[in-house]
Coordinates of N, CA, C and O in Angstrom, one line a residue:
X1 N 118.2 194.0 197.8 CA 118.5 193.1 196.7 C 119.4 193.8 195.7 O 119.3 195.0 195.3
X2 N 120.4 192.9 195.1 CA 120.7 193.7 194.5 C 120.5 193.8 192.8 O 119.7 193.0 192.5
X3 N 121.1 194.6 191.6 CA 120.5 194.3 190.3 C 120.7 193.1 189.8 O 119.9 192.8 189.0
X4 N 121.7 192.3 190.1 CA 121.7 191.1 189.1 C 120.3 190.1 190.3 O 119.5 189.4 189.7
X5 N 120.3 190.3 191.3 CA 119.3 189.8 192.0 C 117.1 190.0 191.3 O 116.1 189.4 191.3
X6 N 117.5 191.2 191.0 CA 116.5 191.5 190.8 C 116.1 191.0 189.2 O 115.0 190.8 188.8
X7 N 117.7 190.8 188.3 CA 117.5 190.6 187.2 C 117.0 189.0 187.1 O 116.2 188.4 186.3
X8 N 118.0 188.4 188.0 CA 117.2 186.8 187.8 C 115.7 186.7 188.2 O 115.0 185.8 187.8
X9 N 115.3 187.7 189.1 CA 113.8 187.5 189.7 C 113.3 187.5 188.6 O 113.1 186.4 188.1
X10 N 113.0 188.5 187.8 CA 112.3 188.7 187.0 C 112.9 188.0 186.0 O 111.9 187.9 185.3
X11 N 113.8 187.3 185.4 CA 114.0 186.0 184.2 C 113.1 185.2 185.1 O 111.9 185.6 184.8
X12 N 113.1 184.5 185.8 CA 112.2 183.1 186.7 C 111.2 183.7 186.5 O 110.6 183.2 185.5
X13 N 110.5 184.9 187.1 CA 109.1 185.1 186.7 C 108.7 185.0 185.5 O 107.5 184.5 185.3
X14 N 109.4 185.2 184.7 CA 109.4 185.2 183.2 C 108.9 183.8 182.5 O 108.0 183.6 181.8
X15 N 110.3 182.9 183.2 CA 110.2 181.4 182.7 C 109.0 180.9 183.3 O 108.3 180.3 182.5
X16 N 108.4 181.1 184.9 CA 107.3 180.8 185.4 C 106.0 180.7 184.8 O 105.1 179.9 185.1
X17 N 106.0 182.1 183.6 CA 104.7 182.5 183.4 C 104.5 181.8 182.3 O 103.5 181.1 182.1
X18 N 105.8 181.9 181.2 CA 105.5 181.1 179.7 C 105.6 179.6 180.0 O 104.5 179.1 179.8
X19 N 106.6 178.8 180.4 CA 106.6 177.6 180.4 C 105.2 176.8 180.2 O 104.9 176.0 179.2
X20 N 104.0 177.2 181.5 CA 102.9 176.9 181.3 C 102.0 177.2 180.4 O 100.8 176.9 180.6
X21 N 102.3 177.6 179.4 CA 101.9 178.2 178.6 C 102.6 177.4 177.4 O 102.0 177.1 176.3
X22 N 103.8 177.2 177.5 CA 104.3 176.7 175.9 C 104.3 175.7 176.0 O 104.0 175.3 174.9
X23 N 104.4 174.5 176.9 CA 104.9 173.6 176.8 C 103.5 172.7 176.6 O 103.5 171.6 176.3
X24 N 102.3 173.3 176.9 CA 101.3 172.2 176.5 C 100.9 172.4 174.7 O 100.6 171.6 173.9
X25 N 101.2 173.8 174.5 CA 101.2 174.1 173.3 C 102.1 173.1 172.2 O 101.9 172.4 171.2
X26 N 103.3 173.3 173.0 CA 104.2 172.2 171.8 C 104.4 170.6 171.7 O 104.8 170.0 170.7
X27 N 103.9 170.0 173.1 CA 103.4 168.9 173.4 C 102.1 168.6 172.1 O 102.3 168.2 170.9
X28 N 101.0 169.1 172.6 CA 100.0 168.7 171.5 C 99.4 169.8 170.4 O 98.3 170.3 170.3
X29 N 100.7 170.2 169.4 CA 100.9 170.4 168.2 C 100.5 169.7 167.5 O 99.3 170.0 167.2
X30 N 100.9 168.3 167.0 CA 101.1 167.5 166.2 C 100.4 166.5 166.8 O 100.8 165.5 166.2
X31 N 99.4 166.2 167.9 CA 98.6 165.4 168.2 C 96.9 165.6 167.7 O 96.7 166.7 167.2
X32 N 95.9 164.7 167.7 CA 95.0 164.7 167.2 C 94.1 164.5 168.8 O 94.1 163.4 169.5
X33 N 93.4 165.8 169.0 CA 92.6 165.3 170.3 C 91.6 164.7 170.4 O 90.8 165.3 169.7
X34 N 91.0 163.7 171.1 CA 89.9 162.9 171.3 C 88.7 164.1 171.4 O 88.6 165.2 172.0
X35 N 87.6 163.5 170.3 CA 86.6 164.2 170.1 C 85.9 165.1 171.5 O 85.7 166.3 171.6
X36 N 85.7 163.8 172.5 CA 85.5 164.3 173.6 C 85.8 165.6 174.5 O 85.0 166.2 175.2
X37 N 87.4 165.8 174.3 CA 88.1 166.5 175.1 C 88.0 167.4 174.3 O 88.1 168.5 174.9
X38 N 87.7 167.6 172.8 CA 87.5 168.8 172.2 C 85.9 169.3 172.1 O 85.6 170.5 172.2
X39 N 84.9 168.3 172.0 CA 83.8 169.2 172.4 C 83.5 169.7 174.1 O 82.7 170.6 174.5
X40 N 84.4 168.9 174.9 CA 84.4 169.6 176.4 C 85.4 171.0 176.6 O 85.3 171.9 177.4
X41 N 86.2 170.9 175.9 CA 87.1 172.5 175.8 C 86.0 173.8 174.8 O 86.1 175.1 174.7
X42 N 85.3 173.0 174.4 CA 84.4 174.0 173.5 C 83.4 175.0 174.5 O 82.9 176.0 174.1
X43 N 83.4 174.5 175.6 CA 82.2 174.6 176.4 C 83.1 176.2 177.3 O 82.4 177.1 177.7
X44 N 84.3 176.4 177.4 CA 85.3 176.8 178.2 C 84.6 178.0 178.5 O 84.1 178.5 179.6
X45 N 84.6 178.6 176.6 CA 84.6 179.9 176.9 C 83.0 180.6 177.3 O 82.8 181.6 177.9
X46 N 81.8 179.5 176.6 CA 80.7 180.4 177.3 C 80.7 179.9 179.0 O 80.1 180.7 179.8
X47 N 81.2 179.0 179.3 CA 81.4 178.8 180.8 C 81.9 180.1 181.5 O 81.3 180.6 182.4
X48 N 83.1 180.6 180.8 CA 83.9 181.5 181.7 C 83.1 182.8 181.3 O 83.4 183.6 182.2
X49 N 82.4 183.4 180.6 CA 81.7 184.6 180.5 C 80.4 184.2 181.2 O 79.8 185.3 181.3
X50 N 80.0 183.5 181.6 CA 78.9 183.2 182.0 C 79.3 183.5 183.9 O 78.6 184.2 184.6
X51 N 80.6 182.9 184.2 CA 81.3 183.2 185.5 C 81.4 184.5 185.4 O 81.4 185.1 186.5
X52 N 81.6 185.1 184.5 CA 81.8 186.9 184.7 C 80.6 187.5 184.6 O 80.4 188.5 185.3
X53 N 79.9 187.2 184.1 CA 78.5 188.5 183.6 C 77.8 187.7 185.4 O 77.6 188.5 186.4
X54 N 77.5 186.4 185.5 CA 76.2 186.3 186.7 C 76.3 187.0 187.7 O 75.3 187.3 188.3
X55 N 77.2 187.3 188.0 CA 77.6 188.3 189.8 C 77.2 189.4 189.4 O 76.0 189.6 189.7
X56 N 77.7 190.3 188.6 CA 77.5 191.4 187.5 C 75.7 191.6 187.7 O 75.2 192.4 188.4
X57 N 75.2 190.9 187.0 CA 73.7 191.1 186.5 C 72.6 190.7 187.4 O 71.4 191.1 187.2
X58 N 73.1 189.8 188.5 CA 71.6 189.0 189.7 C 72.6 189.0 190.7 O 72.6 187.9 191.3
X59 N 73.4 189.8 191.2 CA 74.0 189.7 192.5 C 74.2 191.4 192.7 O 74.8 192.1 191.9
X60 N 73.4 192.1 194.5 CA 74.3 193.0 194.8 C 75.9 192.3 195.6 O 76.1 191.2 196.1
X61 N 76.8 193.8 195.4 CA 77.9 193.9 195.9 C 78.4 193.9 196.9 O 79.5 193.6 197.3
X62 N 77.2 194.4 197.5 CA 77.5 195.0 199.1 C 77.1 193.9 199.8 O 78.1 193.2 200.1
X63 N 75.8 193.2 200.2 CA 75.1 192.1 200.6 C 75.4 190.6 200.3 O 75.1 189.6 201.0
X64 N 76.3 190.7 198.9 CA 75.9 189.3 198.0 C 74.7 188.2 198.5 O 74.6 187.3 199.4
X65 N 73.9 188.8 197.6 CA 72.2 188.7 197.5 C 71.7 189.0 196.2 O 72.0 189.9 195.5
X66 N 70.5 187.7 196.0 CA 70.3 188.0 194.5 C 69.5 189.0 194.6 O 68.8 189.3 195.5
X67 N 69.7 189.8 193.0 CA 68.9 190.8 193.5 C 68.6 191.2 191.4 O 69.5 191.1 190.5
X68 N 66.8 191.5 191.2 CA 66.7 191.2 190.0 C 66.4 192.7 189.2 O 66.2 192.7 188.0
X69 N 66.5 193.9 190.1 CA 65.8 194.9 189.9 C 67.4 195.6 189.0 O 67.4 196.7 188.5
X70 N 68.3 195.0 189.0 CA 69.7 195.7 188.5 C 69.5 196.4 187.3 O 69.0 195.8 186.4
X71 N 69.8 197.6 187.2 CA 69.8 198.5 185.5 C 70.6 197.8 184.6 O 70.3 197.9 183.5
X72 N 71.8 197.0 185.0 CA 72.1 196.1 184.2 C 72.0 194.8 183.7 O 72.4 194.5 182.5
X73 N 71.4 194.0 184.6 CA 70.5 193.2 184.1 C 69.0 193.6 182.9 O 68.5 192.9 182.0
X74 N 68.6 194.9 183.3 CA 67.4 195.3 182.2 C 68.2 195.7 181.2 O 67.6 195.7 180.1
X75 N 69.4 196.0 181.2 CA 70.0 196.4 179.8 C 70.5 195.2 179.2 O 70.7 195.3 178.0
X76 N 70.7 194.2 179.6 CA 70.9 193.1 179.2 C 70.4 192.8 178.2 O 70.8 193.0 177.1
X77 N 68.7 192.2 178.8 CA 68.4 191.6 178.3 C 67.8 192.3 177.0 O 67.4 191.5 176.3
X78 N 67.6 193.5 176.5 CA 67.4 193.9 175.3 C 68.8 193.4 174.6 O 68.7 192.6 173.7
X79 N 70.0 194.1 175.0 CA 70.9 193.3 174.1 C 71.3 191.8 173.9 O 71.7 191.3 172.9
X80 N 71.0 191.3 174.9 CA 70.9 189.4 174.5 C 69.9 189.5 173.0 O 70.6 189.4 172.0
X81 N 68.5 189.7 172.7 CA 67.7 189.9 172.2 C 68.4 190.3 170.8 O 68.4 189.6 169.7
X82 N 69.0 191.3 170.9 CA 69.5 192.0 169.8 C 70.8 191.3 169.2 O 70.8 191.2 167.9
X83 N 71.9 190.7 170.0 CA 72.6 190.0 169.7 C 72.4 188.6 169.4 O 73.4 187.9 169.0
X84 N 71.2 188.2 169.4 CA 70.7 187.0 168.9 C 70.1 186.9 167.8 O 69.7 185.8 167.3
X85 N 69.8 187.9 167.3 CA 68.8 188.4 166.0 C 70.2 188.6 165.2 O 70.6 187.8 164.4
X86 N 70.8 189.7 165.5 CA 71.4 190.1 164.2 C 73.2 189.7 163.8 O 73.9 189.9 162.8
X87 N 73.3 189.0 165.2 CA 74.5 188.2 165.4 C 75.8 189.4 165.2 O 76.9 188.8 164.9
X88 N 75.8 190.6 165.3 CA 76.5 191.6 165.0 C 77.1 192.3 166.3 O 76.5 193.0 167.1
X89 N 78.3 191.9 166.2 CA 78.9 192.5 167.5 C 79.2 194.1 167.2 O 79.9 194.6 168.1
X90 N 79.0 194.8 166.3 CA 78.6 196.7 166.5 C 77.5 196.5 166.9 O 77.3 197.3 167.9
X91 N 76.5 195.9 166.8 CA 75.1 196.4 166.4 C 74.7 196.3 168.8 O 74.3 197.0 169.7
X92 N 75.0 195.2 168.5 CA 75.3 194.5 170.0 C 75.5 195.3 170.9 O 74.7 195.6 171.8
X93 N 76.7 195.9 170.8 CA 77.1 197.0 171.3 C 77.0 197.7 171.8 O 77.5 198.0 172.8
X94 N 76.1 198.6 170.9 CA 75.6 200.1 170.4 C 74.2 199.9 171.3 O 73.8 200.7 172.2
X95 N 73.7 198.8 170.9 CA 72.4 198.8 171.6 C 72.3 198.5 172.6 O 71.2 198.6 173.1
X96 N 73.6 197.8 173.5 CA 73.8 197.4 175.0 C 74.3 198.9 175.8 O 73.9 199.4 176.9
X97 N 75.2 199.4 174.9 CA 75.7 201.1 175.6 C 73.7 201.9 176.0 O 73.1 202.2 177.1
X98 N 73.3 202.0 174.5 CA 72.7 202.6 175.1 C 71.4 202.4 175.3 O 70.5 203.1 174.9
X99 N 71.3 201.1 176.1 CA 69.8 200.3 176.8 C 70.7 201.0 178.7 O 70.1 201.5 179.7
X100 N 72.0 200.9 178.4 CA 72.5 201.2 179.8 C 72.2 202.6 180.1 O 71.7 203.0 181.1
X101 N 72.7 203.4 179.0 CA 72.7 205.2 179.5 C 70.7 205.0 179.3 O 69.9 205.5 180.2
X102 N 70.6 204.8 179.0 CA 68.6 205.2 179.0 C 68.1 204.7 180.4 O 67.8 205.5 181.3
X103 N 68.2 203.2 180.5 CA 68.2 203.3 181.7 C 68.9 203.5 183.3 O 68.6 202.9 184.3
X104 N 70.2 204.7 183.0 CA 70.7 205.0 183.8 C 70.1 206.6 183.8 O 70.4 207.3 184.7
X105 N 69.1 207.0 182.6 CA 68.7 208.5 182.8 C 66.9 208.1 183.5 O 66.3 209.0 184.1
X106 N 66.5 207.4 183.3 CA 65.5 206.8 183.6 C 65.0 207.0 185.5 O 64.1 207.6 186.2
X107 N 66.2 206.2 185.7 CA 66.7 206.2 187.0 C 66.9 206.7 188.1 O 67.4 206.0 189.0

């Protein structure tokens, strides 16, 4: 290939990536969305952390098989605990690092 070849690849990838991205943005700027569609987009983001942490915390890797005995699932759930009390993302943190290193020396 050559450079001006490689140069339009990468403009197209370019336009590819943002277009989807801007054009719903500038579309509904100035629109008012139906209640609905905004308490259903509300739901997105504990949806999509919830898709990340469940494999993570009740599934092995090797097997995929639930499995409940995980040091990260027991570190969890003190910091759920902790993060629901003091609503403090240091505090959250601090106490999820080290529910993990204790019980990773535990172990």
């Amino acid at each position: 290939m050559s450079w001006f070849e490689y140069l339009s690849l990468f403009a197209a990838m370019g336009l590819v990536t943002y277009l989807p991205r801007c054009l719903p943005l500038l579309y509904l700027a100035h629109r008012q969305l139906p209640k609905g569609l905004v308490d259903w987009l509300s739901c997105i983001p504990a949806a999509i952390l919830s898709a990340l942490l469940a494999p993570i915390l009740f599934a092995d890797a090797t097997t995929r098989s639930l499995e409940l005995g995980k040091p990260e699932l027991w570190a969890a759930l003190p910091t759920l605990l902790v993060a629901w009390k003091t609503k403090s993302l240091g505090v959250t943190v601090v106490v999820g690092m080290g529910c993990y290193w204790l019980i990773g020396k535990m172990g």
